[in-house]
PDB file of C-alpha atoms in Angstrom:
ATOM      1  CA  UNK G   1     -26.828  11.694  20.188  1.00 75.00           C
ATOM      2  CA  UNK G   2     -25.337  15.505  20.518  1.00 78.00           C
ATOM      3  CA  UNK G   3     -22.397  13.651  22.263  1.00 80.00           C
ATOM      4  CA  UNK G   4     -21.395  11.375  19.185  1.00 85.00           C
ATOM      5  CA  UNK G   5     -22.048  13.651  16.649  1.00 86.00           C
ATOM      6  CA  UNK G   6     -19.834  16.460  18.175  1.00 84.00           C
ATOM      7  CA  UNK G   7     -16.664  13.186  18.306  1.00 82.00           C
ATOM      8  CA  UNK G   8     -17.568  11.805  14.895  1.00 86.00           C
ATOM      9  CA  UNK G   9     -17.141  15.906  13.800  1.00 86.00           C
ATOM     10  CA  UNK G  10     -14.395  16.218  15.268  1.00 83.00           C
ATOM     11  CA  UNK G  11     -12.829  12.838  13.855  1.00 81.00           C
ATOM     12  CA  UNK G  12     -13.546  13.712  10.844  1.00 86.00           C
ATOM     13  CA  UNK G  13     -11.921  17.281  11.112  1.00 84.00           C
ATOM     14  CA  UNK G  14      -8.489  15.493  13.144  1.00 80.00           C
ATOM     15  CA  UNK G  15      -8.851  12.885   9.497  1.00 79.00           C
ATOM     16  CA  UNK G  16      -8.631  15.694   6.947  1.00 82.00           C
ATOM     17  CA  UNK G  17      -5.489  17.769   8.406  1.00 80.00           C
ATOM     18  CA  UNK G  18      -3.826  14.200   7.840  1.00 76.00           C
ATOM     19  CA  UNK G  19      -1.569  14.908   4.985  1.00 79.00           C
ATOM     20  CA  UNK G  20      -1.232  11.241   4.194  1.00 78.00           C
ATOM     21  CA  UNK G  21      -5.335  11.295   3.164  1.00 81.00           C
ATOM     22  CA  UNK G  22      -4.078  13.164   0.465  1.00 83.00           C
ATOM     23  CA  UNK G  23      -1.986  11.028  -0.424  1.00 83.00           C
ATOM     24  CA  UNK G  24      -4.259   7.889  -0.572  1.00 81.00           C
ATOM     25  CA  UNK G  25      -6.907  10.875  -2.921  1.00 84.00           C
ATOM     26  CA  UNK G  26      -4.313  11.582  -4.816  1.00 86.00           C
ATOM     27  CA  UNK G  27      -3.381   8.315  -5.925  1.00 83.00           C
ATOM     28  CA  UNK G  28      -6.843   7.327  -6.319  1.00 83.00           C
ATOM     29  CA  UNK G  29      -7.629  10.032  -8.479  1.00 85.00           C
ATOM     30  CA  UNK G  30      -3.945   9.232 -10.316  1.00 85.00           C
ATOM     31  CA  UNK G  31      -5.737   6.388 -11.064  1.00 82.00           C
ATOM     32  CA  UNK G  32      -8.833   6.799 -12.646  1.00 82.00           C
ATOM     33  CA  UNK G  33      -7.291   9.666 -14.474  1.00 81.00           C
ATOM     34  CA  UNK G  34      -4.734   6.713 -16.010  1.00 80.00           C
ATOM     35  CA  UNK G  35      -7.660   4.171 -16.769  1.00 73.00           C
ATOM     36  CA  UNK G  36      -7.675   5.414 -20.740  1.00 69.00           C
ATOM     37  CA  UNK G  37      -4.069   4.468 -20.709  1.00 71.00           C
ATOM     38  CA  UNK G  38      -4.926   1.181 -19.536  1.00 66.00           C
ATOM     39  CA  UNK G  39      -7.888   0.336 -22.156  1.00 62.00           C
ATOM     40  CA  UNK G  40      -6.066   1.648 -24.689  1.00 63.00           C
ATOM     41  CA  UNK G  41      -2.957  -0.772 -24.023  1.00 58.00           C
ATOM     42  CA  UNK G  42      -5.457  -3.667 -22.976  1.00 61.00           C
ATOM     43  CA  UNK G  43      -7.410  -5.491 -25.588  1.00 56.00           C
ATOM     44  CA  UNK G  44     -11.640  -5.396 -24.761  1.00 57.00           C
ATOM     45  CA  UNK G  45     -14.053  -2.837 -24.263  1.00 69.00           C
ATOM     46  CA  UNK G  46     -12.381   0.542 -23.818  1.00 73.00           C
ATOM     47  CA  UNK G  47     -15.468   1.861 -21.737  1.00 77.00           C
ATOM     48  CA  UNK G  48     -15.370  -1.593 -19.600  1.00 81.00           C
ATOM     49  CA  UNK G  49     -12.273  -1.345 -18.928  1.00 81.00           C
ATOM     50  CA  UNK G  50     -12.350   2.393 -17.793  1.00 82.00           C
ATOM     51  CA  UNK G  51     -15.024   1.366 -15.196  1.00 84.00           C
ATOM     52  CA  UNK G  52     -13.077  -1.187 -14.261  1.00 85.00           C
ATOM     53  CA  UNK G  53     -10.127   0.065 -13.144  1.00 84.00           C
ATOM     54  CA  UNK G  54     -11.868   3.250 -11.854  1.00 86.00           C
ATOM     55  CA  UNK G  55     -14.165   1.062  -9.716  1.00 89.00           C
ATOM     56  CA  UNK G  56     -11.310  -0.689  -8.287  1.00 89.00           C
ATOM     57  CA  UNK G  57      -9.480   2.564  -7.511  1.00 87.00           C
ATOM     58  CA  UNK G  58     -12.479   3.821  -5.374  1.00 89.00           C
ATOM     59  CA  UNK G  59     -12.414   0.091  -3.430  1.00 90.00           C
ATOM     60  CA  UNK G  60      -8.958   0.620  -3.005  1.00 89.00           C
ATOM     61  CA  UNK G  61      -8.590   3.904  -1.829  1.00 88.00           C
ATOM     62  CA  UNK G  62     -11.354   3.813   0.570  1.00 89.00           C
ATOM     63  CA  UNK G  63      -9.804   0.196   1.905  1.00 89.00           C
ATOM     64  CA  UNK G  64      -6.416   2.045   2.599  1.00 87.00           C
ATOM     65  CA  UNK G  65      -8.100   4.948   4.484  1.00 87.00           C
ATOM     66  CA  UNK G  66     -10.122   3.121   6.753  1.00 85.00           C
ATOM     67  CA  UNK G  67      -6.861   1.081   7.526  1.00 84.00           C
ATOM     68  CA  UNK G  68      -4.507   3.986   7.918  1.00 82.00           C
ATOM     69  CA  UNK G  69      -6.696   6.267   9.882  1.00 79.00           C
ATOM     70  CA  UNK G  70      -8.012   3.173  11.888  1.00 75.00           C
ATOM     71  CA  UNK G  71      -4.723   3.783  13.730  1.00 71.00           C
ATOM     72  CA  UNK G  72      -5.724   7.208  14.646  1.00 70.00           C
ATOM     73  CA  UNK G  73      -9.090   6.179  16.041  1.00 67.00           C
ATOM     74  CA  UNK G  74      -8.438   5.675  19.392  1.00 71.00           C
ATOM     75  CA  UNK G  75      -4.286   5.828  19.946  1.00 71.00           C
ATOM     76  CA  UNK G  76      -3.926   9.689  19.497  1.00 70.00           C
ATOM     77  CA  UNK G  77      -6.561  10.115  21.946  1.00 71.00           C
ATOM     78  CA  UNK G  78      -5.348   7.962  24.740  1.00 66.00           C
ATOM     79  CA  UNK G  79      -1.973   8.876  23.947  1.00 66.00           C
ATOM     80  CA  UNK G  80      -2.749  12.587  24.066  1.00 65.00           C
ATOM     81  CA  UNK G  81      -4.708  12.032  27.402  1.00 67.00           C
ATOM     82  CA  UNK G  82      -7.144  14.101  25.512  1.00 68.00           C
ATOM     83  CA  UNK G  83      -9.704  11.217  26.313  1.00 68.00           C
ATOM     84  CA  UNK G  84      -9.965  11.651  29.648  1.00 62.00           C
ATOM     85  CA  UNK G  85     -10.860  14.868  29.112  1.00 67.00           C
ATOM     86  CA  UNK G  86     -13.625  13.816  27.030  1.00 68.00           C
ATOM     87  CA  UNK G  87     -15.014  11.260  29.544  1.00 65.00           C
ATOM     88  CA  UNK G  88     -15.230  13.613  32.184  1.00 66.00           C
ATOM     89  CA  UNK G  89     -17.469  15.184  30.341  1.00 72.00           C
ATOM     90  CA  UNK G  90     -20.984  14.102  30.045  1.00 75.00           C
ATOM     91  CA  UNK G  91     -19.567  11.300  27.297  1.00 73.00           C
ATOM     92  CA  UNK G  92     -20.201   7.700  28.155  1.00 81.00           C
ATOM     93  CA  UNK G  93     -17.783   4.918  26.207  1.00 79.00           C
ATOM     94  CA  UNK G  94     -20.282   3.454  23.902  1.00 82.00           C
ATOM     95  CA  UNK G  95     -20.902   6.892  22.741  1.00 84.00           C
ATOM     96  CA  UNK G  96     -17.009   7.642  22.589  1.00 84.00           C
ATOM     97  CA  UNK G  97     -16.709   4.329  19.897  1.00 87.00           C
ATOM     98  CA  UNK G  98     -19.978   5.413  17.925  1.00 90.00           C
ATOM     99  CA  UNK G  99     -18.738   9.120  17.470  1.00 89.00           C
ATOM    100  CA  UNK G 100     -15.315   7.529  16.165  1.00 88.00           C
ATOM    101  CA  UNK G 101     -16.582   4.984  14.224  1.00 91.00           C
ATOM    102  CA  UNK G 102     -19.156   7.796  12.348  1.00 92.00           C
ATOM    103  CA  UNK G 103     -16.129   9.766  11.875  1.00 90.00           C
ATOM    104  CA  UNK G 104     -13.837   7.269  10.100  1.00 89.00           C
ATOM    105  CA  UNK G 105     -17.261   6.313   8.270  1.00 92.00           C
ATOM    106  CA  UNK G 106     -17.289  10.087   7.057  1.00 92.00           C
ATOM    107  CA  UNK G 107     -13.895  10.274   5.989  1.00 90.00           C
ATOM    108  CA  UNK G 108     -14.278   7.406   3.930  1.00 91.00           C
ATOM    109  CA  UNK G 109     -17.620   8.401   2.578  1.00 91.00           C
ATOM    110  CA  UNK G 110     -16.401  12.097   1.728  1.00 90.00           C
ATOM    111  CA  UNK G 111     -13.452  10.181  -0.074  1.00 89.00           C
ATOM    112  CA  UNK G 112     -15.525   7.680  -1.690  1.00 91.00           C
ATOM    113  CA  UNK G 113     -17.935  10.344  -3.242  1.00 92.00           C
ATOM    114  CA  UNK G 114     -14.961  12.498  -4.272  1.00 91.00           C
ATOM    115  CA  UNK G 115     -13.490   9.479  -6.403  1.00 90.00           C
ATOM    116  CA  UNK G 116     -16.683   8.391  -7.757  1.00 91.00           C
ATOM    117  CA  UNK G 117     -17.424  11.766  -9.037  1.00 91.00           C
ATOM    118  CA  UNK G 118     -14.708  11.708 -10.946  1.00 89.00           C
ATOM    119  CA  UNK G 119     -14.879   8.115 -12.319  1.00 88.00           C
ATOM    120  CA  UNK G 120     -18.476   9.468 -13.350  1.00 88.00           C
ATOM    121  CA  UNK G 121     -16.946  12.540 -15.323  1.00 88.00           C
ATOM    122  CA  UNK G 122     -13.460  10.192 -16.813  1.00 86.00           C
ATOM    123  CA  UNK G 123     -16.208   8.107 -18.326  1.00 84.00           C
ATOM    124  CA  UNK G 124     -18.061  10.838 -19.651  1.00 84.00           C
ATOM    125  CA  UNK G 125     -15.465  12.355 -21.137  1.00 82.00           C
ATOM    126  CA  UNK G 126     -13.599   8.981 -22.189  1.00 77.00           C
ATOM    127  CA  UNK G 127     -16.339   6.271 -23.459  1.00 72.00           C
ATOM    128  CA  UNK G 128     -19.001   8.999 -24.036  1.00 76.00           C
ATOM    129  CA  UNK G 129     -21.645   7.770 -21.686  1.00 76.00           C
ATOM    130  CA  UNK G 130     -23.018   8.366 -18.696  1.00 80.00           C
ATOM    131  CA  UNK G 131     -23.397   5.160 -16.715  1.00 79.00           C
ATOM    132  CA  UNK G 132     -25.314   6.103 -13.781  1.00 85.00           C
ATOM    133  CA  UNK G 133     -24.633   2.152 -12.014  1.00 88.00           C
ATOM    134  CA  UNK G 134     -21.363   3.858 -11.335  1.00 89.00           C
ATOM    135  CA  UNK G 135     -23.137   5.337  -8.422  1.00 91.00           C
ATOM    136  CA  UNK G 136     -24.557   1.808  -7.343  1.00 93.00           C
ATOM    137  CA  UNK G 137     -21.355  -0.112  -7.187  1.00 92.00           C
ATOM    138  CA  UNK G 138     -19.725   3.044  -5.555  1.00 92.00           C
ATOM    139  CA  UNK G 139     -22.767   2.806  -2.871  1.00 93.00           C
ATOM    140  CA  UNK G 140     -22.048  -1.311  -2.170  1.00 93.00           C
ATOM    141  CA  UNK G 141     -18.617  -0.540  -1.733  1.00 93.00           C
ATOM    142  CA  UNK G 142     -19.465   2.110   0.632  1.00 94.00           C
ATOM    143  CA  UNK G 143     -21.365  -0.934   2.214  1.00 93.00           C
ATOM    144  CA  UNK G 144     -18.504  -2.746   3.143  1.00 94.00           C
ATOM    145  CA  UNK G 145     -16.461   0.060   4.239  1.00 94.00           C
ATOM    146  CA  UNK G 146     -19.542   0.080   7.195  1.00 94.00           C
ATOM    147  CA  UNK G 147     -18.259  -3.409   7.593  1.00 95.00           C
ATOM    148  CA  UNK G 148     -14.372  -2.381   7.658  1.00 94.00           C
ATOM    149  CA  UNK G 149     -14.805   0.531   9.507  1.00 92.00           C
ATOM    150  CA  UNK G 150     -16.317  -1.162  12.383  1.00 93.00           C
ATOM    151  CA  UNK G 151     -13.217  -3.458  12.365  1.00 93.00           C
ATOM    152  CA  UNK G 152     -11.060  -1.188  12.138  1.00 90.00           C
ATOM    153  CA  UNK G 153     -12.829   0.867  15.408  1.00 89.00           C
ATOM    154  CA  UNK G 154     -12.590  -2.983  17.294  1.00 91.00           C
ATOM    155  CA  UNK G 155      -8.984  -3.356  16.502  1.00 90.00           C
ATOM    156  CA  UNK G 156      -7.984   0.050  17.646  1.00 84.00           C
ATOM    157  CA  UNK G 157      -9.524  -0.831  20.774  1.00 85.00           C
ATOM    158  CA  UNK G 158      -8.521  -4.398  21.402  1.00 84.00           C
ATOM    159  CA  UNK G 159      -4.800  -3.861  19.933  1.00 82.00           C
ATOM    160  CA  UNK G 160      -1.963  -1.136  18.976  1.00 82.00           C
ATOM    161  CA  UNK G 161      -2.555   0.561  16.279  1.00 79.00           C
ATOM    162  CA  UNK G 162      -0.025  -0.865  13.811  1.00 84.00           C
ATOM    163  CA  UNK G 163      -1.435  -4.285  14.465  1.00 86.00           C
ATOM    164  CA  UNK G 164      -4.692  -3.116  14.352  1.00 84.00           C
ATOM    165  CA  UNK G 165      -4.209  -1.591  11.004  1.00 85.00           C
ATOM    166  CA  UNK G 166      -2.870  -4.673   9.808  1.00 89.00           C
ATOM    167  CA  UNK G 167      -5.729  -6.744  11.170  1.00 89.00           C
ATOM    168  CA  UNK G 168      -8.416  -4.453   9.811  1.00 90.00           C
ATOM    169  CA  UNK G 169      -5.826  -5.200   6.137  1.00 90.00           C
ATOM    170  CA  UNK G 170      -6.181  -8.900   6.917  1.00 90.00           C
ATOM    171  CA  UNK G 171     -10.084  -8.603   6.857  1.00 91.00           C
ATOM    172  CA  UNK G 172      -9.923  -7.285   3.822  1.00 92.00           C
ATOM    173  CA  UNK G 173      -7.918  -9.411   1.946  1.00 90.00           C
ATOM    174  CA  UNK G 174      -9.102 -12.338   3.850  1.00 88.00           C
ATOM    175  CA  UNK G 175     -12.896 -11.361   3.328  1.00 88.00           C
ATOM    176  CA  UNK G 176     -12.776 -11.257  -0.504  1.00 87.00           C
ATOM    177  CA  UNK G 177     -10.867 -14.569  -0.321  1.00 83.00           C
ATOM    178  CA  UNK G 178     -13.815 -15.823   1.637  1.00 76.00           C
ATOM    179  CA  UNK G 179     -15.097 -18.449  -1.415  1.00 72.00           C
ATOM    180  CA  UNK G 180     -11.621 -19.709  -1.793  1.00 73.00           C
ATOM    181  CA  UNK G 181     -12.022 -20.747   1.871  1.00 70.00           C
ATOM    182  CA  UNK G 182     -15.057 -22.421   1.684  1.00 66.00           C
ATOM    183  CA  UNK G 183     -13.520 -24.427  -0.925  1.00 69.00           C
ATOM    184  CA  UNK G 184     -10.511 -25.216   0.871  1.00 65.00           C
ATOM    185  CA  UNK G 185     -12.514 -26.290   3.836  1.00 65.00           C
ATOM    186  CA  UNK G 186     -13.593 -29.151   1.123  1.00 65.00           C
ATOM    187  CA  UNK G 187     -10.288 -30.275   0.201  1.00 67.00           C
ATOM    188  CA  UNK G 188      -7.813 -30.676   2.963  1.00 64.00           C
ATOM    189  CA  UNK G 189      -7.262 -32.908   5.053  1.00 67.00           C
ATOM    190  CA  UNK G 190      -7.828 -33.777   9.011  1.00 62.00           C
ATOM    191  CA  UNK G 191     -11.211 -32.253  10.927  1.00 71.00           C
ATOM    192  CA  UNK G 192      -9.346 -30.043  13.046  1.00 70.00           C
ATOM    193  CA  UNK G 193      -7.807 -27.956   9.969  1.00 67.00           C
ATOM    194  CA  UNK G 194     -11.327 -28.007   8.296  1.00 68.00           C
ATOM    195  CA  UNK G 195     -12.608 -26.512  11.658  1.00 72.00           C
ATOM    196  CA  UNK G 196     -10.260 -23.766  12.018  1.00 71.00           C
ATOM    197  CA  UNK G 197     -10.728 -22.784   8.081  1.00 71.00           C
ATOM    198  CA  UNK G 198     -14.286 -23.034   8.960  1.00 71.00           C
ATOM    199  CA  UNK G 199     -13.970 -20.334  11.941  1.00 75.00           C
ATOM    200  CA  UNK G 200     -12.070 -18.444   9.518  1.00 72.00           C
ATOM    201  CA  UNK G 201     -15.164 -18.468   7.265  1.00 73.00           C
ATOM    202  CA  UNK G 202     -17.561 -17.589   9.278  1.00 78.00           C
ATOM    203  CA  UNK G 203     -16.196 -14.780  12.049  1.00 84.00           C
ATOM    204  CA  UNK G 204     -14.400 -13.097   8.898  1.00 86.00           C
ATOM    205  CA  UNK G 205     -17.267 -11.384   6.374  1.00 90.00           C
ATOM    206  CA  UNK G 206     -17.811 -12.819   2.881  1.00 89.00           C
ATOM    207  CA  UNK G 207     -16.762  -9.164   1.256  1.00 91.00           C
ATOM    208  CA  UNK G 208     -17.374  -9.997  -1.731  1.00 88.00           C
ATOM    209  CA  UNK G 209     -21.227 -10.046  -0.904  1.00 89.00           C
ATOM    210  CA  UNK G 210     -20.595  -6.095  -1.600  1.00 92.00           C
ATOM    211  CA  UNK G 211     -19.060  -6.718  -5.509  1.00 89.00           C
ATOM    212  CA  UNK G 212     -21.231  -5.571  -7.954  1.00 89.00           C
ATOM    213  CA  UNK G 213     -18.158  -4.723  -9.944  1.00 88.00           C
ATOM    214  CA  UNK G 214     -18.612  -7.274 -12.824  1.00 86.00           C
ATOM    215  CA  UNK G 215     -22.432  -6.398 -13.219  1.00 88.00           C
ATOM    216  CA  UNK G 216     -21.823  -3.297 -13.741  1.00 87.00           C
ATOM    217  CA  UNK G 217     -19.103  -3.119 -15.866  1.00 85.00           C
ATOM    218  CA  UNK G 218     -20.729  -5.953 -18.296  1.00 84.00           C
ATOM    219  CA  UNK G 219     -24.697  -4.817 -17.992  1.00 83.00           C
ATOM    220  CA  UNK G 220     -25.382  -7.934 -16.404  1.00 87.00           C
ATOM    221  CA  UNK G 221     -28.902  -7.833 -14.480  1.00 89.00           C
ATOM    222  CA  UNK G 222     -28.484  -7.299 -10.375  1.00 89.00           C
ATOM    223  CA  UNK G 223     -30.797  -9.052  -8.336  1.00 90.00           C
ATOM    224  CA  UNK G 224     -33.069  -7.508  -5.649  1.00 90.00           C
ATOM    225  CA  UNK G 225     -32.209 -10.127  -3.339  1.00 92.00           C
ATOM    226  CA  UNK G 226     -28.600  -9.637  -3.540  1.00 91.00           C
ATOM    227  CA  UNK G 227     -28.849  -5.908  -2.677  1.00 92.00           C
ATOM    228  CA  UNK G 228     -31.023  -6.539  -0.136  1.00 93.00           C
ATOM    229  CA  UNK G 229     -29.184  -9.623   1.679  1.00 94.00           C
ATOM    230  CA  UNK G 230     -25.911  -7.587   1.256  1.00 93.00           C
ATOM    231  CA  UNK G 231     -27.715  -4.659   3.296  1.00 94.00           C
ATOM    232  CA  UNK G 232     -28.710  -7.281   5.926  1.00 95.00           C
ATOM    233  CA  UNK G 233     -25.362  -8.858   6.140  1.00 93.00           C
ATOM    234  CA  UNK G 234     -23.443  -5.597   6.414  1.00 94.00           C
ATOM    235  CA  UNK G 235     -25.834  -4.241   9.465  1.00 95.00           C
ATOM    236  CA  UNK G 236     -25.596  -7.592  11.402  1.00 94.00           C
ATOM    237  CA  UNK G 237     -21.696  -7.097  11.536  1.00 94.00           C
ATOM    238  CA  UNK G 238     -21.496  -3.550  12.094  1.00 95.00           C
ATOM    239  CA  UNK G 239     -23.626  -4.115  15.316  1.00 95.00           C
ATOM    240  CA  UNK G 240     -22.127  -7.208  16.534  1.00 94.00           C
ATOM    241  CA  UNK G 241     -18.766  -6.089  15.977  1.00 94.00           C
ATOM    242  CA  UNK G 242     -19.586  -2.066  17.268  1.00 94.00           C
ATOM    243  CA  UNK G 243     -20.994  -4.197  20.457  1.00 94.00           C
ATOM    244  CA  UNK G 244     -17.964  -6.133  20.386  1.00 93.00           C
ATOM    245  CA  UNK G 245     -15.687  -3.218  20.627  1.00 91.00           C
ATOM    246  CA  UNK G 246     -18.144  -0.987  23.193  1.00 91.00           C
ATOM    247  CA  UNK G 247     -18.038  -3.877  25.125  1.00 91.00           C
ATOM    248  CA  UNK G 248     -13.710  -4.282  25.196  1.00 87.00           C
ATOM    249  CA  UNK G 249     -13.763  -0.431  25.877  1.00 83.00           C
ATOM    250  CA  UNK G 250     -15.606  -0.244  28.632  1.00 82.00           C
ATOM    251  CA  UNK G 251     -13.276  -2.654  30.197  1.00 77.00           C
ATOM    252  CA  UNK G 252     -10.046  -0.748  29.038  1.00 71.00           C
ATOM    253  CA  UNK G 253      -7.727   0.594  31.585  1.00 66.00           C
ATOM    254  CA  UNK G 254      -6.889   4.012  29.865  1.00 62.00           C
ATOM    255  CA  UNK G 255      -4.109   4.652  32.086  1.00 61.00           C
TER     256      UNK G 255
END
């Protein structure tokens, strides 16, 4: 355990000298600074439309760091040779992938806390209220950033890192299309197109499992079950696809 907490430290200390994490922070926090622009050019809710927006800055942001540093994962290692100086070492692989993975988890997290701690204050200060299910959606989307991050950790592996960023994108935006698919599935025709969608459907995460967006933003009651299943489903594919990628790495010709 020493072993992949000293990487996933070190990840996360190679993530923040990045200058483009700024960047991503900065335009987060752009963001949710601008939401009382927004509701007060948008007809509704003022406060609803605040949390909104803000909400969908912190998904955003936290979606475009675990892409962009996804690339820095394992490439500037191998590329550096620094990882074979880390191997020698009493480090096996699988604990090489953990400690990254934990590290681009941190980055995000650290990111993801930063934001939402200043949704929590914009609303304060905005709408007047303190709306502590802020937190809760904030902690679901953190839940599928788990789910991204270990993507993003079996792309880098499997592929370059430009194509692995943009696969770990396509997950994304093919995971909260996920319903659409299903549907789709329904309506064209010929088997073997319905079978491919269906692949699609089910190797690709349903990310919208992790949306409690609307439910907060409205006071709509959450159900237990839905928290809980979403817990479930997040764990199953951050082991498979963690196993997935230990098991590619081991493989690897680092040369």
């Amino acid at each position: 355990m020493r072993a992949i907490r000293v990487i996933a430290v070190n990840t996360f200390r190679e993530a923040i000298r990045d200058r483009i994490l700024y960047l991503f922070i900065g335009f987060a926090v752009v963001m949710v600074l601008s939401t009382k622009i927004f509701g007060m050019l948008t007809v509704g809710d003022e406060a609803k439309i605040v949390k909104d927006i803000g909400l969908a800055a912190i998904q955003f942001s936290s979606m475009l760091i675990a892409v962009m540093m996804s690339m820095l994962l394992i490439s500037r290692e191998v590329d550096s040779r620094t990882v074979f100086n880390i191997l020698a070492k009493p480090v096996r692989r699988w604990q090489f992938i953990l400690g990254k993975y934990f590290g681009l988890v941190a980055i995000v997290g650290a990111n993801l806390i930063f934001i939402t701690a200043v949704l929590v204050v914009v609303v304060r200060v905005y709408a007047h209220q303190f709306d502590p299910m802020l937190v809760f959606a904030a902690a679901m989307t953190m839940l599928e950033m788990f789910v991204l991050a270990a993507f993003a950790t079996f792309f880098a592996v499997l592929t370059k890192p430009i194509l692995g960023s943009l696969l770990t994108l396509a997950v994304f935006v093919i995971g909260h299309m996920s319903a659409d698919l299903w549907l789709l599935t329904r309506q064209l025709p010929g088997t073997v197109t319905r079978a491919a969608i269906a692949v699609v459907y089910y190797v690709i995460p349903n990310l919208d499992r992790f949306n409690f967006h609307t439910e907060v933003v409205h006071d709509l009651p959450i159900p237990a079950a839905a928290v809980g299943w979403a817990f479930l489903y997040a764990a199953a594919f951050v082991v498979v696809v963690l196993f997935l990628a230990i098991l590619r790495f081991r493989t690897r010709d680092l040369k």
